[in-house]
């Protein structure tokens, strides 16, 4: 536990409370401002539509880039001093990603009406929004390609600054579009956000223009692509399936309860996302790299329980404060029309607490490249989330069932995670004689 506390004091707080903290805080404030604007000018129905579009955009952005981001960061960092290997990395990712992105763009553009019918139930006039998304998707791919290179070269400062400037510019344009065009403006802002950030990222690309000659068709490597496949599939599975399941659940609420209730559920999930950003940042900075270093069960067990003892009581206290202040939280982020969201807090907060407990241990799947463990547990999670959501929505005859399902799903997921790592976490130390 002392190691974790020392790390937080010496490194995490230095990073997180400075630029990284500013980046997370900017994202949270930007999200709150956009949520407030949607609540004031559009209402719960608009929030439900925006939620479905946001989930669709997230899934197809990841499909377009083949989930390459994490793998590119790793291999650029590893080969930054080896010109040939670096060239193979950049060339393979650029050209394979280019082909993939163009294919996804064409698919979205020429199937815009079909996609509209799926993600906007009973609405049939937003196909042009899907076509705009298809046209700006290549800019997102370029943005992620550039980000992964800068991350691999440890250009953290410029990355975070780009994120902050991009968030400020993005929220400014989103607020203007929502004010002028209402729901159409909100939807357009969702699909063009990453293209806007790419304009800022160009500054970073100019600083790394010496890498351009390394990107060559002749250096595209099939063997490197195979090495990337595990990273790609792991990233694709979660980043694609979970948003699609969210669309399915929201659509089920729309069809069986109503658009307003779907908007209330989207409001609750947004609030959840805002406070979990801080915990996710801490885990990404500490847990993943630390687990990658650990080679024995004793150290793994020590790190897990150290994190639990140091962080989870603080998280529990924070969630309790949020629960007690929920009327003020809803009023701050949304409007009085969203007051029914207050009834959703208890189960959502309990589910989020267990979600964090499970995520801490599940990072071991990524750290140790436990591919099939990761895929099977994530598959179990997404299936059980959908099944329990449908079951509890019907049982409660309302959106409260969705947050109850959130709690039940992550409780079951956590039980599976504990079962997988039972010997590591609860086994008796045999090293001591």
Short mmCIF file of C-alpha atoms in Angstrom, two decimals:
data_model
loop_
_atom_site.label_atom_id
_atom_site.label_comp_id
_atom_site.label_asym_id
_atom_site.label_seq_id
_atom_site.Cartn_x
_atom_site.Cartn_y
_atom_site.Cartn_z
CA UNK A 1 0.00 0.00 0.00
CA UNK A 2 2.90 2.34 0.79
CA UNK A 3 4.20 1.91 -2.76
CA UNK A 4 0.85 2.97 -4.21
CA UNK A 5 0.54 5.98 -1.89
CA UNK A 6 4.14 7.02 -2.65
CA UNK A 7 3.44 6.65 -6.38
CA UNK A 8 0.31 8.77 -6.13
CA UNK A 9 2.12 11.41 -4.10
CA UNK A 10 5.26 11.49 -6.23
CA UNK A 11 3.96 10.82 -9.73
CA UNK A 12 0.24 10.54 -10.22
CA UNK A 13 -0.64 13.75 -8.40
CA UNK A 14 2.14 15.58 -10.22
CA UNK A 15 0.79 14.39 -13.58
CA UNK A 16 -2.92 14.22 -12.90
CA UNK A 17 -3.27 17.46 -10.96
CA UNK A 18 -1.34 19.34 -13.62
CA UNK A 19 -1.94 18.87 -17.34
CA UNK A 20 -3.63 15.46 -17.15
CA UNK A 21 -5.96 16.72 -14.45
CA UNK A 22 -6.71 19.79 -16.53
CA UNK A 23 -7.48 17.56 -19.53
CA UNK A 24 -9.90 15.34 -17.57
CA UNK A 25 -11.49 18.37 -15.92
CA UNK A 26 -11.90 20.05 -19.33
CA UNK A 27 -13.63 16.94 -20.70
CA UNK A 28 -15.97 16.80 -17.71
CA UNK A 29 -16.83 20.51 -17.88
CA UNK A 30 -17.29 20.29 -21.67
CA UNK A 31 -19.59 17.30 -21.24
CA UNK A 32 -21.63 19.05 -18.56
CA UNK A 33 -22.01 22.21 -20.67
CA UNK A 34 -23.18 20.23 -23.70
CA UNK A 35 -25.54 18.14 -21.54
CA UNK A 36 -26.99 21.33 -20.05
CA UNK A 37 -27.50 22.85 -23.49
CA UNK A 38 -29.24 19.70 -24.75
CA UNK A 39 -31.44 19.62 -21.63
CA UNK A 40 -32.43 23.31 -22.00
CA UNK A 41 -32.93 23.49 -25.78
CA UNK A 42 -33.98 19.93 -26.67
CA UNK A 43 -34.95 17.91 -23.58
CA UNK A 44 -34.87 14.19 -22.71
CA UNK A 45 -35.93 13.06 -26.19
CA UNK A 46 -33.00 14.88 -27.76
CA UNK A 47 -30.62 13.42 -25.18
CA UNK A 48 -31.79 9.90 -26.06
CA UNK A 49 -31.20 10.52 -29.79
CA UNK A 50 -27.77 12.04 -29.13
CA UNK A 51 -26.91 9.05 -26.91
CA UNK A 52 -27.70 6.56 -29.67
CA UNK A 53 -25.72 8.53 -32.25
CA UNK A 54 -22.75 8.91 -29.89
CA UNK A 55 -22.65 5.15 -29.29
CA UNK A 56 -22.87 4.46 -33.04
CA UNK A 57 -20.08 6.94 -33.78
CA UNK A 58 -17.86 5.45 -31.07
CA UNK A 59 -18.28 1.89 -32.38
CA UNK A 60 -17.67 2.72 -36.03
CA UNK A 61 -14.69 4.95 -35.29
CA UNK A 62 -13.05 1.98 -33.57
CA UNK A 63 -13.98 -0.36 -36.43
CA UNK A 64 -12.52 2.10 -38.95
CA UNK A 65 -9.17 2.25 -37.12
CA UNK A 66 -9.26 -1.51 -36.34
CA UNK A 67 -8.57 -0.80 -32.66
CA UNK A 68 -4.92 -0.10 -33.51
CA UNK A 69 -4.33 2.75 -31.02
CA UNK A 70 -2.91 0.85 -28.03
CA UNK A 71 -0.76 -1.42 -30.20
CA UNK A 72 0.68 1.52 -32.16
CA UNK A 73 1.63 3.30 -28.95
CA UNK A 74 3.43 0.18 -27.71
CA UNK A 75 5.37 -0.53 -30.90
CA UNK A 76 6.26 3.09 -31.71
CA UNK A 77 7.64 3.39 -28.18
CA UNK A 78 9.54 0.12 -28.60
CA UNK A 79 10.98 0.85 -32.07
CA UNK A 80 11.48 4.63 -31.95
CA UNK A 81 15.26 4.15 -32.19
CA UNK A 82 15.08 1.43 -34.88
CA UNK A 83 14.31 3.06 -38.22
CA UNK A 84 13.32 -0.05 -40.22
CA UNK A 85 11.01 -1.50 -37.56
CA UNK A 86 9.49 1.93 -36.96
CA UNK A 87 8.89 2.30 -40.70
CA UNK A 88 7.13 -1.10 -40.80
CA UNK A 89 4.95 -0.06 -37.85
CA UNK A 90 3.94 3.30 -39.31
CA UNK A 91 3.50 2.03 -42.87
CA UNK A 92 1.40 -0.99 -41.90
CA UNK A 93 -0.89 0.96 -39.59
CA UNK A 94 -1.26 3.90 -41.97
CA UNK A 95 -2.10 1.94 -45.13
CA UNK A 96 -4.16 -0.83 -43.51
CA UNK A 97 -5.98 1.80 -41.45
CA UNK A 98 -6.53 3.94 -44.57
CA UNK A 99 -8.16 1.06 -46.47
CA UNK A 100 -10.27 0.09 -43.47
CA UNK A 101 -11.42 3.66 -42.85
CA UNK A 102 -12.38 4.24 -46.49
CA UNK A 103 -14.38 0.98 -46.53
CA UNK A 104 -16.26 1.95 -43.35
CA UNK A 105 -16.86 5.47 -44.70
CA UNK A 106 -18.36 4.09 -47.92
CA UNK A 107 -20.48 1.62 -45.97
CA UNK A 108 -21.90 4.36 -43.73
CA UNK A 109 -22.46 6.80 -46.59
CA UNK A 110 -24.34 4.40 -48.87
CA UNK A 111 -26.28 2.76 -46.03
CA UNK A 112 -27.19 5.98 -44.21
CA UNK A 113 -30.93 5.36 -44.44
CA UNK A 114 -30.64 1.86 -42.99
CA UNK A 115 -28.40 3.07 -40.15
CA UNK A 116 -30.83 5.92 -39.47
CA UNK A 117 -33.69 3.44 -39.05
CA UNK A 118 -31.63 1.39 -36.57
CA UNK A 119 -30.26 4.11 -34.30
CA UNK A 120 -33.19 6.55 -34.54
CA UNK A 121 -36.32 4.40 -34.04
CA UNK A 122 -39.47 6.11 -35.43
CA UNK A 123 -37.31 8.97 -36.79
CA UNK A 124 -36.45 8.97 -40.48
CA UNK A 125 -34.88 12.32 -41.27
CA UNK A 126 -31.30 12.08 -39.95
CA UNK A 127 -29.64 10.07 -42.71
CA UNK A 128 -27.70 13.16 -43.78
CA UNK A 129 -26.07 13.24 -40.32
CA UNK A 130 -24.76 9.71 -40.99
CA UNK A 131 -23.40 10.87 -44.36
CA UNK A 132 -21.58 13.78 -42.69
CA UNK A 133 -20.07 11.26 -40.26
CA UNK A 134 -18.90 9.12 -43.20
CA UNK A 135 -17.16 12.13 -44.77
CA UNK A 136 -15.32 13.22 -41.61
CA UNK A 137 -14.37 9.68 -40.48
CA UNK A 138 -10.98 9.74 -42.31
CA UNK A 139 -10.04 12.83 -40.28
CA UNK A 140 -10.76 10.90 -37.08
CA UNK A 141 -8.52 8.06 -38.31
CA UNK A 142 -5.70 10.52 -39.08
CA UNK A 143 -6.18 12.09 -35.67
CA UNK A 144 -5.85 8.75 -33.87
CA UNK A 145 -2.85 7.79 -36.02
CA UNK A 146 -1.12 11.05 -35.11
CA UNK A 147 -2.06 10.74 -31.43
CA UNK A 148 -0.69 7.20 -31.21
CA UNK A 149 2.63 8.30 -32.74
CA UNK A 150 3.01 11.22 -30.34
CA UNK A 151 2.03 8.98 -27.44
CA UNK A 152 4.59 6.39 -28.52
CA UNK A 153 7.26 9.09 -28.58
CA UNK A 154 6.15 10.14 -25.06
CA UNK A 155 4.96 13.56 -26.23
CA UNK A 156 2.49 13.65 -23.36
CA UNK A 157 2.57 17.40 -22.87
CA UNK A 158 1.58 18.31 -26.42
CA UNK A 159 -1.03 15.48 -26.46
CA UNK A 160 -2.75 16.82 -23.38
CA UNK A 161 -2.58 20.42 -24.62
CA UNK A 162 -4.12 19.34 -27.95
CA UNK A 163 -6.87 17.53 -26.02
CA UNK A 164 -7.62 20.58 -23.91
CA UNK A 165 -7.70 22.99 -26.88
CA UNK A 166 -9.73 20.49 -28.91
CA UNK A 167 -12.27 20.09 -26.12
CA UNK A 168 -12.65 23.86 -25.72
CA UNK A 169 -13.07 24.36 -29.48
CA UNK A 170 -15.41 21.37 -29.75
CA UNK A 171 -17.70 22.45 -26.92
CA UNK A 172 -17.83 26.02 -28.27
CA UNK A 173 -18.97 24.80 -31.69
CA UNK A 174 -21.39 22.29 -30.12
CA UNK A 175 -23.04 24.97 -27.96
CA UNK A 176 -23.40 27.27 -30.98
CA UNK A 177 -24.89 24.49 -33.13
CA UNK A 178 -27.31 23.39 -30.38
CA UNK A 179 -28.43 27.01 -29.82
CA UNK A 180 -29.00 27.64 -33.52
CA UNK A 181 -30.14 24.25 -34.86
CA UNK A 182 -31.45 22.48 -31.72
CA UNK A 183 -31.47 18.66 -32.22
CA UNK A 184 -29.86 18.83 -35.69
CA UNK A 185 -27.03 20.94 -34.27
CA UNK A 186 -26.49 18.52 -31.36
CA UNK A 187 -26.27 15.56 -33.73
CA UNK A 188 -23.91 17.33 -36.13
CA UNK A 189 -21.63 18.30 -33.24
CA UNK A 190 -21.31 14.61 -32.26
CA UNK A 191 -20.10 13.52 -35.70
CA UNK A 192 -17.71 16.40 -36.42
CA UNK A 193 -16.03 16.59 -32.99
CA UNK A 194 -12.96 14.50 -33.89
CA UNK A 195 -12.48 16.29 -37.22
CA UNK A 196 -12.25 19.53 -35.24
CA UNK A 197 -9.60 18.06 -32.93
CA UNK A 198 -7.63 16.94 -36.01
CA UNK A 199 -7.17 20.60 -37.00
CA UNK A 200 -5.37 21.13 -33.68
CA UNK A 201 -3.42 17.88 -34.04
CA UNK A 202 -1.90 19.19 -37.29
CA UNK A 203 0.42 21.28 -35.13
CA UNK A 204 1.77 18.10 -33.55
CA UNK A 205 2.13 16.43 -36.94
CA UNK A 206 4.21 19.35 -38.25
CA UNK A 207 6.57 18.81 -35.32
CA UNK A 208 7.01 15.15 -36.37
CA UNK A 209 7.11 15.67 -40.17
CA UNK A 210 10.47 13.87 -40.31
CA UNK A 211 8.50 10.63 -39.90
CA UNK A 212 6.64 11.08 -43.20
CA UNK A 213 9.39 9.46 -45.35
CA UNK A 214 9.15 6.35 -43.15
CA UNK A 215 5.57 5.73 -44.33
CA UNK A 216 5.97 3.62 -47.46
CA UNK A 217 3.81 0.98 -49.17
CA UNK A 218 6.90 -1.21 -49.62
CA UNK A 219 7.33 -1.42 -45.84
CA UNK A 220 3.81 -2.68 -45.13
CA UNK A 221 4.41 -5.87 -43.12
CA UNK A 222 1.98 -8.77 -42.82
CA UNK A 223 3.94 -10.23 -39.90
CA UNK A 224 3.66 -6.93 -38.02
CA UNK A 225 -0.06 -6.84 -38.74
CA UNK A 226 -0.37 -10.29 -37.15
CA UNK A 227 1.51 -9.03 -34.07
CA UNK A 228 -0.98 -6.19 -33.80
CA UNK A 229 -3.99 -8.48 -34.13
CA UNK A 230 -4.36 -9.36 -30.43
CA UNK A 231 -4.26 -5.71 -29.38
CA UNK A 232 -6.65 -4.90 -32.19
CA UNK A 233 -9.20 -7.60 -31.38
CA UNK A 234 -9.19 -6.83 -27.66
CA UNK A 235 -9.74 -3.13 -28.32
CA UNK A 236 -12.36 -3.80 -30.99
CA UNK A 237 -14.39 -6.18 -28.87
CA UNK A 238 -15.09 -3.83 -25.97
CA UNK A 239 -15.05 -0.53 -27.84
CA UNK A 240 -17.45 -1.79 -30.50
CA UNK A 241 -19.77 -4.19 -28.67
CA UNK A 242 -20.50 -2.18 -25.51
CA UNK A 243 -21.76 0.93 -27.37
CA UNK A 244 -23.88 -1.27 -29.65
CA UNK A 245 -25.40 -2.95 -26.60
CA UNK A 246 -26.11 0.52 -25.18
CA UNK A 247 -27.96 1.38 -28.42
CA UNK A 248 -29.95 -1.86 -28.15
CA UNK A 249 -30.91 -1.16 -24.51
CA UNK A 250 -31.82 2.47 -25.24
CA UNK A 251 -33.89 1.39 -28.26
CA UNK A 252 -35.67 -1.20 -26.08
CA UNK A 253 -36.51 1.54 -23.55
CA UNK A 254 -37.77 3.78 -26.38
CA UNK A 255 -40.02 1.06 -27.80
CA UNK A 256 -41.37 -0.25 -24.47
CA UNK A 257 -41.30 2.76 -22.13
CA UNK A 258 -40.76 5.92 -24.18
CA UNK A 259 -38.25 8.42 -25.53
CA UNK A 260 -38.30 10.54 -22.38
CA UNK A 261 -37.32 7.60 -20.18
CA UNK A 262 -34.54 6.71 -22.62
CA UNK A 263 -33.34 10.29 -22.18
CA UNK A 264 -33.40 9.89 -18.39
CA UNK A 265 -31.27 6.74 -18.64
CA UNK A 266 -28.83 8.54 -20.94
CA UNK A 267 -28.67 11.40 -18.39
CA UNK A 268 -27.76 8.94 -15.62
CA UNK A 269 -25.09 7.23 -17.69
CA UNK A 270 -23.58 10.63 -18.55
CA UNK A 271 -23.35 11.61 -14.88
CA UNK A 272 -21.72 8.24 -14.20
CA UNK A 273 -19.20 8.78 -17.00
CA UNK A 274 -18.20 12.19 -15.65
CA UNK A 275 -17.17 11.04 -12.17
CA UNK A 276 -15.63 7.77 -13.38
CA UNK A 277 -13.25 9.68 -15.68
CA UNK A 278 -11.06 10.53 -12.69
CA UNK A 279 -10.87 6.92 -11.47
CA UNK A 280 -10.18 5.64 -15.00
CA UNK A 281 -7.31 8.12 -15.40
CA UNK A 282 -5.72 6.94 -12.15
CA UNK A 283 -6.02 3.27 -13.13
CA UNK A 284 -4.59 3.88 -16.62
CA UNK A 285 -1.62 5.76 -15.14
CA UNK A 286 -0.83 3.30 -12.37
CA UNK A 287 -2.55 -0.10 -12.58
CA UNK A 288 -1.77 -1.12 -16.18
CA UNK A 289 1.97 -0.28 -16.18
CA UNK A 290 2.38 -1.68 -12.66
CA UNK A 291 0.67 -4.99 -13.52
CA UNK A 292 2.87 -5.24 -16.62
CA UNK A 293 5.93 -5.18 -14.34
CA UNK A 294 4.68 -7.83 -11.90
CA UNK A 295 5.62 -11.46 -12.52
CA UNK A 296 4.45 -13.26 -9.37
CA UNK A 297 1.09 -13.79 -7.70
CA UNK A 298 2.17 -12.37 -4.35
CA UNK A 299 3.00 -8.96 -5.83
CA UNK A 300 -0.19 -8.94 -7.90
CA UNK A 301 -2.28 -9.69 -4.79
CA UNK A 302 -0.44 -6.98 -2.86
CA UNK A 303 -1.05 -4.34 -5.55
CA UNK A 304 -4.76 -5.16 -5.90
CA UNK A 305 -5.47 -4.94 -2.19
CA UNK A 306 -3.25 -1.86 -1.82
CA UNK A 307 -5.32 -0.09 -4.47
CA UNK A 308 -8.51 -1.22 -2.79
CA UNK A 309 -7.38 0.10 0.59
CA UNK A 310 -6.03 3.41 -0.75
CA UNK A 311 -8.62 4.35 -3.37
CA UNK A 312 -11.91 2.51 -2.81
CA UNK A 313 -12.81 4.18 0.55
CA UNK A 314 -12.33 7.58 -1.11
CA UNK A 315 -14.48 6.49 -4.07
CA UNK A 316 -17.18 5.16 -1.72
CA UNK A 317 -17.24 8.44 0.17
CA UNK A 318 -17.42 10.41 -3.08
CA UNK A 319 -20.30 8.28 -4.37
CA UNK A 320 -22.15 8.75 -1.07
CA UNK A 321 -21.81 12.54 -1.37
CA UNK A 322 -23.07 12.39 -4.97
CA UNK A 323 -26.05 10.32 -3.85
CA UNK A 324 -26.95 12.72 -1.04
CA UNK A 325 -26.61 15.72 -3.37
CA UNK A 326 -28.34 14.06 -6.34
CA UNK A 327 -31.13 16.70 -6.65
CA UNK A 328 -28.50 19.42 -6.97
CA UNK A 329 -26.37 17.32 -9.35
CA UNK A 330 -29.34 16.78 -11.69
CA UNK A 331 -30.34 20.45 -11.49
CA UNK A 332 -26.76 21.56 -12.22
CA UNK A 333 -26.19 19.34 -15.24
CA UNK A 334 -29.73 19.18 -16.62
CA UNK A 335 -33.09 20.85 -15.82
CA UNK A 336 -36.13 20.28 -13.60
CA UNK A 337 -37.62 18.16 -16.38
CA UNK A 338 -34.95 15.56 -15.56
CA UNK A 339 -35.92 15.21 -11.87
CA UNK A 340 -36.99 11.53 -12.39
CA UNK A 341 -33.26 10.79 -12.87
CA UNK A 342 -32.85 11.17 -9.08
CA UNK A 343 -34.55 7.78 -8.63
CA UNK A 344 -31.86 6.09 -10.73
CA UNK A 345 -28.82 7.09 -8.66
CA UNK A 346 -28.76 4.34 -6.01
CA UNK A 347 -28.44 1.34 -8.32
CA UNK A 348 -26.17 3.19 -10.78
CA UNK A 349 -23.74 4.24 -8.04
CA UNK A 350 -23.68 0.75 -6.49
CA UNK A 351 -23.05 -0.74 -9.93
CA UNK A 352 -20.25 1.74 -10.64
CA UNK A 353 -18.55 0.92 -7.34
CA UNK A 354 -18.51 -2.80 -8.20
CA UNK A 355 -17.47 -1.94 -11.76
CA UNK A 356 -14.33 -0.22 -10.45
CA UNK A 357 -13.59 -3.16 -8.12
CA UNK A 358 -13.71 -5.52 -11.09
CA UNK A 359 -11.81 -3.22 -13.49
CA UNK A 360 -8.80 -3.09 -11.15
CA UNK A 361 -8.35 -6.86 -11.37
CA UNK A 362 -9.42 -7.15 -15.02
CA UNK A 363 -6.51 -4.88 -16.05
CA UNK A 364 -4.39 -7.99 -15.56
CA UNK A 365 -5.93 -9.40 -18.76
CA UNK A 366 -4.45 -6.49 -20.72
CA UNK A 367 -1.17 -6.36 -18.81
CA UNK A 368 -0.45 -10.07 -19.38
CA UNK A 369 -2.14 -10.34 -22.80
CA UNK A 370 -4.64 -12.93 -21.50
CA UNK A 371 -6.53 -12.76 -24.79
CA UNK A 372 -9.16 -15.45 -24.37
CA UNK A 373 -9.83 -14.60 -20.73
CA UNK A 374 -10.46 -11.02 -21.80
CA UNK A 375 -12.70 -11.89 -24.76
CA UNK A 376 -14.80 -14.46 -22.89
CA UNK A 377 -15.34 -12.32 -19.79
CA UNK A 378 -16.23 -9.28 -21.89
CA UNK A 379 -18.60 -11.41 -23.98
CA UNK A 380 -20.24 -12.63 -20.79
CA UNK A 381 -20.56 -9.04 -19.57
CA UNK A 382 -22.21 -7.62 -22.71
CA UNK A 383 -24.64 -10.55 -23.02
CA UNK A 384 -25.65 -10.38 -19.36
CA UNK A 385 -26.03 -6.57 -19.49
CA UNK A 386 -28.52 -6.84 -22.33
CA UNK A 387 -30.44 -9.82 -20.93
CA UNK A 388 -30.76 -8.36 -17.42
CA UNK A 389 -31.69 -4.94 -18.84
CA UNK A 390 -34.58 -6.37 -20.81
CA UNK A 391 -35.65 -8.51 -17.84
CA UNK A 392 -35.57 -5.74 -15.23
CA UNK A 393 -37.05 -3.06 -17.53
CA UNK A 394 -40.03 -5.37 -17.98
CA UNK A 395 -40.13 -6.22 -14.27
CA UNK A 396 -40.07 -2.60 -13.10
CA UNK A 397 -42.06 -1.45 -16.12
CA UNK A 398 -39.67 1.46 -16.45
CA UNK A 399 -36.15 2.73 -16.89
CA UNK A 400 -35.22 1.91 -13.28
CA UNK A 401 -34.80 -1.65 -14.50
CA UNK A 402 -31.82 -0.58 -16.63
CA UNK A 403 -29.84 0.69 -13.62
CA UNK A 404 -30.77 -2.36 -11.55
CA UNK A 405 -29.44 -4.45 -14.45
CA UNK A 406 -26.22 -2.39 -14.37
CA UNK A 407 -25.69 -3.36 -10.73
CA UNK A 408 -26.62 -7.03 -11.22
CA UNK A 409 -24.47 -7.38 -14.37
CA UNK A 410 -21.30 -5.98 -12.81
CA UNK A 411 -21.88 -8.03 -9.64
CA UNK A 412 -21.94 -11.18 -11.76
CA UNK A 413 -18.96 -9.99 -13.81
CA UNK A 414 -17.00 -9.28 -10.62
CA UNK A 415 -17.82 -12.75 -9.31
CA UNK A 416 -16.40 -14.26 -12.53
CA UNK A 417 -13.25 -12.12 -12.26
CA UNK A 418 -12.73 -13.17 -8.63
CA UNK A 419 -13.20 -16.81 -9.62
CA UNK A 420 -10.56 -16.55 -12.37
CA UNK A 421 -8.02 -14.91 -10.06
CA UNK A 422 -9.03 -16.77 -6.88
CA UNK A 423 -5.70 -18.56 -6.48
CA UNK A 424 -3.74 -15.32 -6.98
CA UNK A 425 -5.87 -13.21 -4.64
CA UNK A 426 -6.94 -15.66 -1.95
CA UNK A 427 -4.43 -18.51 -2.22
CA UNK A 428 -2.17 -19.28 0.73
CA UNK A 429 1.42 -18.09 0.33
CA UNK A 430 3.59 -21.20 0.06
CA UNK A 431 6.85 -19.30 -0.26
CA UNK A 432 7.19 -18.78 3.47
CA UNK A 433 8.65 -21.77 5.24
#
